[in-house]
Amino acid sequence: MKMLILGGTLFLSREVAATAVHRGHDVTCAARGTSGTVPAGAALVPVDRDDPGGLRELAGERFDSVVDVATMSLPWVARALAAFGAGTAHWTFVSSINVYTDTETPGRSTDADLLAPLEVVEPGTDPVTAYGGTKVACEDAVRAALGDRAFLVRPGLITGPGDVKDRFGYWVNRISRGGRIPVPPREQPIQHIDVRDLADWIVLAAETGLTGTFDGIAPVTDLGSLLDGIAAAVAPPGTDFVPVDAAALDAAGVARWAGPDSFPLWAPATHHGFVSRDAAPSLAAGLRIRPLGDTARAALETERALGFDRPREAGLSTATEAALLRRRGAGNAPPPPPADGPRPPVFDLALPGERGRRSLSCQRRSR
């Protein structure tokens, strides 16, 4: 199968390209090529999707399958559809669970209400609304152009190798260092998907002609079980979780979900629906989920490569962690990273508009 990946150099789109190459497909990646390299066996065609004529290098090409991971640009999507939509048998658009209006109710599926589509984002628009509304507009454009040839997948929190957003990775990093570790309340629902599982499913959909709209997410668990599973994979002997209740965390100024001095993945009740969607339709449609330990170990390799003590977009500072432990009478600061462990960090990995963003958006912006 001849596949075009609009992207292919970073995280999800690169994993899709690598998976497709591994399965024997003829893969072309269309990207600037500044965020990374394409996988071995894939061809890179440099394009600038901000340029109205940026796809000219591919003019006249025909593909059996197109995979588009466009982040927040309806013009990107519209230009790709105009260039390749008519002659493509199967089209994947990677959307986001940020398209839904109801973030509170657990167990919802793809028939839930969506945000209003935003074809133009006005200055001052809430970032989460802007992101979700733009994705809705892109979905609408794909459906209008492709009809029943479109596979629309709405991922939630994407984890695993290559994840640099510091949410899941914070916990893998911290738990791997052992000692006494403060943790938020265990009962909160949570779900994620390993980037490799999502990529496998996207390629499988192209191979089998799967179409329709699906949430790209694993079954829901609770936060305590997630942390226990990470610990089973990466924690050294003697690691001890120290529970801290929500009132104490709020009093200490610990933020939720992401951002400086946050407990990553700890979400307010108003967003529990955001992390507990119904995965059954996707599992029935061929999505397969690997064991949590596999994801944790792969994420730990990424953490080691980036540097354990690099500046982070999410997670507790050493000082805040130590203060929480002192209040609980549970010891002092976490142990330092191993001396021969991480290399010095190169922290130029945020995409335009991502640096410093602090919201409950799960979707990674891939290019």
Coordinates of C-alpha atoms in Angstrom, one line a residue:
M1 CA 0.0 0.0 0.0
K2 CA 1.2 3.5 -0.9
M3 CA 0.8 5.7 2.2
L4 CA 1.3 9.4 2.8
I5 CA 1.9 10.5 6.3
L6 CA 1.4 14.3 6.7
G7 CA 4.0 14.5 9.4
G8 CA 6.3 11.6 10.2
T9 CA 9.1 13.1 12.2
L10 CA 7.7 13.4 15.7
F11 CA 5.9 11.1 18.2
L12 CA 2.6 9.8 16.9
S13 CA 3.1 10.5 13.2
R14 CA 6.6 9.1 13.3
E15 CA 5.4 6.0 15.0
V16 CA 2.7 5.6 12.4
A17 CA 5.3 5.9 9.7
A18 CA 7.6 3.4 11.4
T19 CA 4.8 0.9 11.9
A20 CA 3.7 1.2 8.2
V21 CA 7.3 0.6 7.0
H22 CA 7.6 -2.4 9.3
R23 CA 4.5 -3.9 7.7
G24 CA 5.9 -3.5 4.2
H25 CA 4.1 -0.4 3.0
D26 CA 5.6 2.3 0.7
V27 CA 5.7 5.3 3.0
T28 CA 6.1 9.0 2.1
C29 CA 6.3 11.5 5.0
A30 CA 5.5 15.1 4.2
A31 CA 6.9 17.5 6.8
R32 CA 9.2 20.4 7.3
G33 CA 11.8 17.9 8.6
T34 CA 12.9 20.3 11.4
S35 CA 11.3 18.4 14.4
G36 CA 13.2 15.2 13.8
T37 CA 13.9 12.5 11.2
V38 CA 11.6 10.1 9.4
P39 CA 12.0 6.4 10.2
A40 CA 14.4 4.3 8.2
G41 CA 12.7 3.0 5.1
A42 CA 10.4 6.1 4.7
A43 CA 10.9 8.9 2.3
L44 CA 10.8 12.5 3.4
V45 CA 9.3 15.2 1.1
P46 CA 9.9 18.6 2.7
V47 CA 6.8 20.7 2.8
D48 CA 5.6 23.8 4.6
R49 CA 1.9 23.5 5.3
D50 CA 1.7 27.2 6.3
D51 CA 2.4 28.0 2.7
P52 CA -0.8 27.8 0.6
G53 CA 1.2 26.1 -2.1
G54 CA 3.3 24.1 0.4
L55 CA 2.2 20.7 -1.0
R56 CA 3.3 21.4 -4.5
E57 CA 6.2 18.9 -4.3
L58 CA 3.6 16.2 -4.2
A59 CA 1.4 17.5 -7.0
G60 CA 0.1 14.7 -9.2
E61 CA 0.9 11.9 -6.6
R62 CA -1.8 9.4 -5.7
F63 CA -1.9 7.4 -2.5
D64 CA -3.9 4.5 -1.2
S65 CA -4.0 5.9 2.3
V66 CA -3.4 9.3 3.9
V67 CA -2.8 9.9 7.6
D68 CA -3.1 13.6 8.8
V69 CA -2.1 14.6 12.3
A70 CA -2.7 18.4 11.7
T71 CA -2.9 20.1 15.1
M72 CA -4.8 23.4 15.0
S73 CA -5.1 24.5 11.4
L74 CA -8.2 24.1 9.3
P75 CA -6.3 25.5 6.2
W76 CA -3.7 22.7 6.5
V77 CA -6.5 20.1 6.5
A78 CA -8.4 21.8 3.7
R79 CA -5.3 22.0 1.4
A80 CA -4.5 18.4 2.0
L81 CA -8.0 17.3 1.2
A82 CA -8.0 19.4 -2.0
A83 CA -4.7 17.9 -3.1
F84 CA -5.3 14.2 -2.3
G85 CA -8.8 13.6 -1.2
A86 CA -10.4 12.7 -4.5
G87 CA -8.0 10.0 -5.3
T88 CA -7.4 8.4 -1.9
A89 CA -9.2 5.3 -0.8
H90 CA -8.7 5.7 2.9
W91 CA -8.1 8.8 5.0
T92 CA -7.2 9.0 8.7
F93 CA -7.5 12.3 10.5
V94 CA -6.2 12.4 14.1
S95 CA -8.5 14.5 16.1
S96 CA -8.8 14.7 19.9
I97 CA -11.1 14.0 22.8
N98 CA -11.0 17.8 23.4
V99 CA -13.8 18.0 20.8
Y100 CA -16.4 17.1 23.5
T101 CA -18.5 19.6 25.5
D102 CA -19.1 17.3 28.4
T103 CA -15.9 16.8 30.4
E104 CA -17.6 15.6 33.6
T105 CA -19.7 12.6 32.8
P106 CA -17.9 9.2 32.8
G107 CA -18.5 6.6 30.2
R108 CA -19.5 8.8 27.3
S109 CA -18.7 7.7 23.7
T110 CA -18.4 9.4 20.3
D111 CA -22.1 10.3 20.1
A112 CA -21.6 12.9 22.9
D113 CA -22.1 16.6 22.0
L114 CA -19.3 18.4 20.4
L115 CA -18.0 21.9 20.7
A116 CA -19.0 24.4 18.0
P117 CA -16.6 24.2 15.0
L118 CA -14.1 27.0 14.8
E119 CA -13.0 27.9 11.3
V120 CA -11.3 31.0 12.7
V121 CA -10.0 31.4 16.2
E122 CA -10.5 34.9 17.5
P123 CA -7.9 36.5 19.8
G124 CA -8.6 35.8 23.5
T125 CA -10.4 32.5 22.8
D126 CA -9.9 30.0 25.6
P127 CA -7.0 27.7 24.5
V128 CA -8.9 24.4 25.2
T129 CA -12.0 25.7 23.3
A130 CA -9.8 26.9 20.4
Y131 CA -8.1 23.6 20.2
G132 CA -11.2 21.5 20.4
G133 CA -13.3 23.7 18.2
T134 CA -10.6 23.7 15.5
K135 CA -10.5 19.9 15.6
V136 CA -14.3 19.8 15.2
A137 CA -14.0 22.1 12.1
C138 CA -11.3 19.8 10.7
E139 CA -13.4 16.7 11.3
D140 CA -16.3 18.3 9.5
A141 CA -14.1 19.1 6.5
V142 CA -12.7 15.6 6.3
R143 CA -16.2 14.1 6.4
A144 CA -17.5 16.5 3.8
A145 CA -14.7 15.6 1.4
L146 CA -14.2 11.9 2.1
G147 CA -17.6 10.6 3.4
D148 CA -17.4 6.9 4.2
R149 CA -13.7 6.8 3.3
A150 CA -12.7 8.6 6.5
F151 CA -11.4 7.2 9.7
L152 CA -11.5 9.8 12.5
V153 CA -9.7 8.9 15.7
R154 CA -9.9 11.0 18.9
P155 CA -7.0 10.2 21.2
G156 CA -6.8 11.2 24.8
L157 CA -3.5 11.1 26.8
I158 CA -0.8 9.5 24.6
T159 CA 2.1 7.9 26.4
G160 CA 5.1 5.7 25.8
P161 CA 8.4 6.1 24.0
G162 CA 9.0 9.7 22.7
D163 CA 6.5 11.3 25.0
V164 CA 8.0 14.7 26.1
K165 CA 5.0 16.3 27.8
D166 CA 6.1 15.2 31.3
R167 CA 2.7 14.0 32.6
F168 CA 2.9 10.2 32.4
G169 CA 6.7 10.6 32.2
Y170 CA 6.8 12.4 35.5
W171 CA 5.5 9.4 37.4
V172 CA 7.7 6.9 35.6
N173 CA 10.7 9.1 36.3
R174 CA 9.9 9.8 39.9
I175 CA 8.8 6.2 40.8
S176 CA 12.0 4.8 39.2
R177 CA 14.0 6.8 41.7
G178 CA 12.3 5.2 44.6
G179 CA 12.1 6.5 48.2
R180 CA 9.0 8.0 49.7
I181 CA 6.8 9.5 47.0
P182 CA 3.8 11.7 47.8
V183 CA 0.8 10.7 45.6
P184 CA -2.7 12.3 45.1
P185 CA -6.0 10.5 45.9
R186 CA -6.1 7.1 44.2
E187 CA -9.8 6.9 43.3
Q188 CA -9.8 9.2 40.3
P189 CA -10.4 7.5 36.9
I190 CA -7.7 7.8 34.4
Q191 CA -6.9 6.4 30.9
H192 CA -4.2 6.7 28.4
I193 CA -2.9 5.0 25.2
D194 CA 0.6 3.9 24.3
V195 CA 1.7 5.7 21.1
R196 CA 2.6 2.3 19.6
D197 CA -0.8 0.9 20.1
L198 CA -2.5 3.9 18.6
A199 CA -0.1 3.8 15.6
D200 CA -0.7 0.1 15.1
W201 CA -4.5 0.7 15.0
I202 CA -4.2 3.6 12.5
V203 CA -2.2 1.4 10.1
L204 CA -4.5 -1.5 10.7
A205 CA -7.5 0.8 9.8
A206 CA -5.8 1.7 6.5
E207 CA -5.1 -1.9 5.7
T208 CA -8.6 -3.2 6.5
G209 CA -10.6 -0.1 5.3
L210 CA -11.9 0.6 8.8
T211 CA -13.8 3.9 8.8
G212 CA -16.0 5.9 11.1
T213 CA -15.3 7.9 14.3
F214 CA -13.7 6.4 17.4
D215 CA -12.0 7.5 20.6
G216 CA -8.4 6.4 20.6
I217 CA -8.1 5.4 24.2
A218 CA -7.5 2.4 26.4
P219 CA -10.0 1.1 29.0
V220 CA -10.4 3.3 32.1
T221 CA -8.6 2.4 35.4
D222 CA -8.1 4.4 38.6
L223 CA -5.0 6.6 39.3
G224 CA -3.9 4.4 42.1
S225 CA -3.8 1.3 40.0
L226 CA -2.0 3.2 37.3
L227 CA 0.7 4.2 39.7
D228 CA 0.9 0.7 41.2
G229 CA 1.4 -0.7 37.7
I230 CA 4.2 1.8 37.0
A231 CA 5.8 0.9 40.3
A232 CA 5.6 -2.8 39.5
A233 CA 7.6 -2.1 36.3
V234 CA 10.2 0.4 37.3
A235 CA 10.3 1.0 41.1
P236 CA 13.4 -0.1 43.1
P237 CA 12.9 -2.0 46.4
G238 CA 11.8 0.1 49.3
T239 CA 9.7 2.5 47.2
D240 CA 6.8 3.8 49.3
F241 CA 3.8 5.8 48.2
V242 CA 2.7 8.5 50.7
P243 CA -1.0 9.5 50.1
V244 CA -1.9 13.1 50.4
D245 CA -5.5 14.1 50.4
A246 CA -7.0 16.7 48.1
A247 CA -7.5 19.4 50.8
A248 CA -3.8 19.2 51.8
L249 CA -2.7 19.4 48.2
D250 CA -4.9 22.4 47.5
A251 CA -3.6 24.1 50.6
A252 CA 0.0 23.5 49.4
G253 CA -0.8 25.1 46.1
V254 CA -0.3 21.9 44.1
A255 CA -1.8 22.3 40.6
R256 CA -3.8 19.6 38.8
W257 CA -3.0 17.8 35.6
A258 CA 0.0 19.7 34.4
G259 CA 2.1 22.8 34.8
P260 CA 4.7 23.9 37.4
D261 CA 4.3 22.2 40.8
S262 CA 1.6 20.0 39.6
F263 CA 0.5 16.4 40.2
P264 CA 0.3 15.2 36.6
L265 CA -2.8 13.3 35.7
W266 CA -4.6 14.4 38.9
A267 CA -7.8 16.0 37.5
P268 CA -10.7 17.8 39.1
A269 CA -14.1 16.1 39.3
T270 CA -15.3 18.5 36.6
H271 CA -13.0 16.7 34.2
H272 CA -13.3 13.1 35.2
G273 CA -15.3 12.4 32.1
F274 CA -12.4 13.6 30.1
V275 CA -10.3 10.6 31.5
S276 CA -13.0 7.9 31.6
R277 CA -14.4 7.5 28.1
D278 CA -15.9 4.3 26.8
A279 CA -13.2 2.4 25.0
A280 CA -15.4 -0.6 24.1
P281 CA -16.3 0.5 20.5
S282 CA -12.6 1.0 19.7
L283 CA -11.5 -2.3 21.2
A284 CA -14.3 -4.0 19.1
A285 CA -12.9 -2.3 16.0
G286 CA -9.4 -3.7 16.4
L287 CA -7.6 -1.5 18.9
R288 CA -5.2 -3.6 21.0
I289 CA -3.7 -2.4 24.3
R290 CA -0.3 -3.6 25.6
P291 CA 0.5 -4.2 29.3
L292 CA 1.1 -1.1 31.3
G293 CA 4.6 -2.3 32.3
D294 CA 5.7 -2.2 28.7
T295 CA 4.6 1.4 28.3
A296 CA 6.3 2.4 31.6
R297 CA 9.6 0.8 30.7
A298 CA 9.6 2.5 27.3
A299 CA 8.7 5.8 28.8
L300 CA 11.6 5.4 31.3
E301 CA 14.0 5.1 28.4
T302 CA 12.8 8.4 27.0
E303 CA 13.1 10.0 30.4
R304 CA 16.7 8.8 30.7
A305 CA 17.5 10.1 27.3
L306 CA 16.1 13.5 28.0
G307 CA 17.6 13.8 31.5
F308 CA 15.9 13.1 34.8
D309 CA 16.5 16.6 36.2
R310 CA 15.7 18.7 33.1
P311 CA 13.2 21.5 33.3
R312 CA 9.8 20.0 33.1
E313 CA 6.4 21.1 31.9
A314 CA 4.6 19.1 34.6
G315 CA 5.4 17.7 38.0
L316 CA 6.3 18.6 41.5
S317 CA 9.5 20.5 42.2
T318 CA 11.9 18.9 44.7
A319 CA 11.2 21.6 47.2
T320 CA 7.4 21.1 47.0
E321 CA 7.7 17.4 47.3
A322 CA 10.0 17.7 50.3
A323 CA 7.5 20.1 52.0
L324 CA 4.6 17.7 51.4
L325 CA 6.6 14.8 52.9
R326 CA 7.6 16.9 55.9
R327 CA 4.0 17.8 56.6
R328 CA 3.2 14.1 56.6
G329 CA 6.3 13.3 58.7
A330 CA 7.4 11.0 55.9
G331 CA 11.0 12.1 55.2
N332 CA 12.7 14.6 53.1
A333 CA 13.6 15.2 49.5
P334 CA 13.6 12.5 46.8
P335 CA 16.8 10.7 46.1
P336 CA 19.0 12.3 43.4
P337 CA 19.1 10.7 39.9
P338 CA 21.9 8.1 39.4
A339 CA 25.2 9.7 38.7
D340 CA 25.7 7.6 35.5
G341 CA 22.1 7.9 34.4
P342 CA 20.7 10.8 32.3
R343 CA 22.6 12.8 29.8
P344 CA 22.4 16.7 29.9
P345 CA 19.0 17.7 28.5
V346 CA 18.3 19.3 25.2
F347 CA 14.9 21.0 25.9
D348 CA 13.9 22.4 22.6
L349 CA 11.0 20.0 22.1
A350 CA 7.9 22.1 22.4
L351 CA 6.0 22.9 19.3
P352 CA 4.8 26.5 18.5
G353 CA 2.1 27.6 21.0
E354 CA 2.8 24.7 23.4
R355 CA 5.5 26.1 25.6
G356 CA 4.0 27.2 28.9
R357 CA 0.4 26.1 28.1
R358 CA -1.3 24.9 31.2
S359 CA -4.7 23.3 30.6
L360 CA -6.5 20.0 30.9
S361 CA -5.9 19.2 27.2
C362 CA -4.7 15.7 26.8
Q363 CA -3.9 15.8 23.1
R364 CA -0.3 16.0 21.9
R365 CA 0.4 18.3 19.1
S366 CA 2.3 16.3 16.6
R367 CA 3.9 17.4 13.3

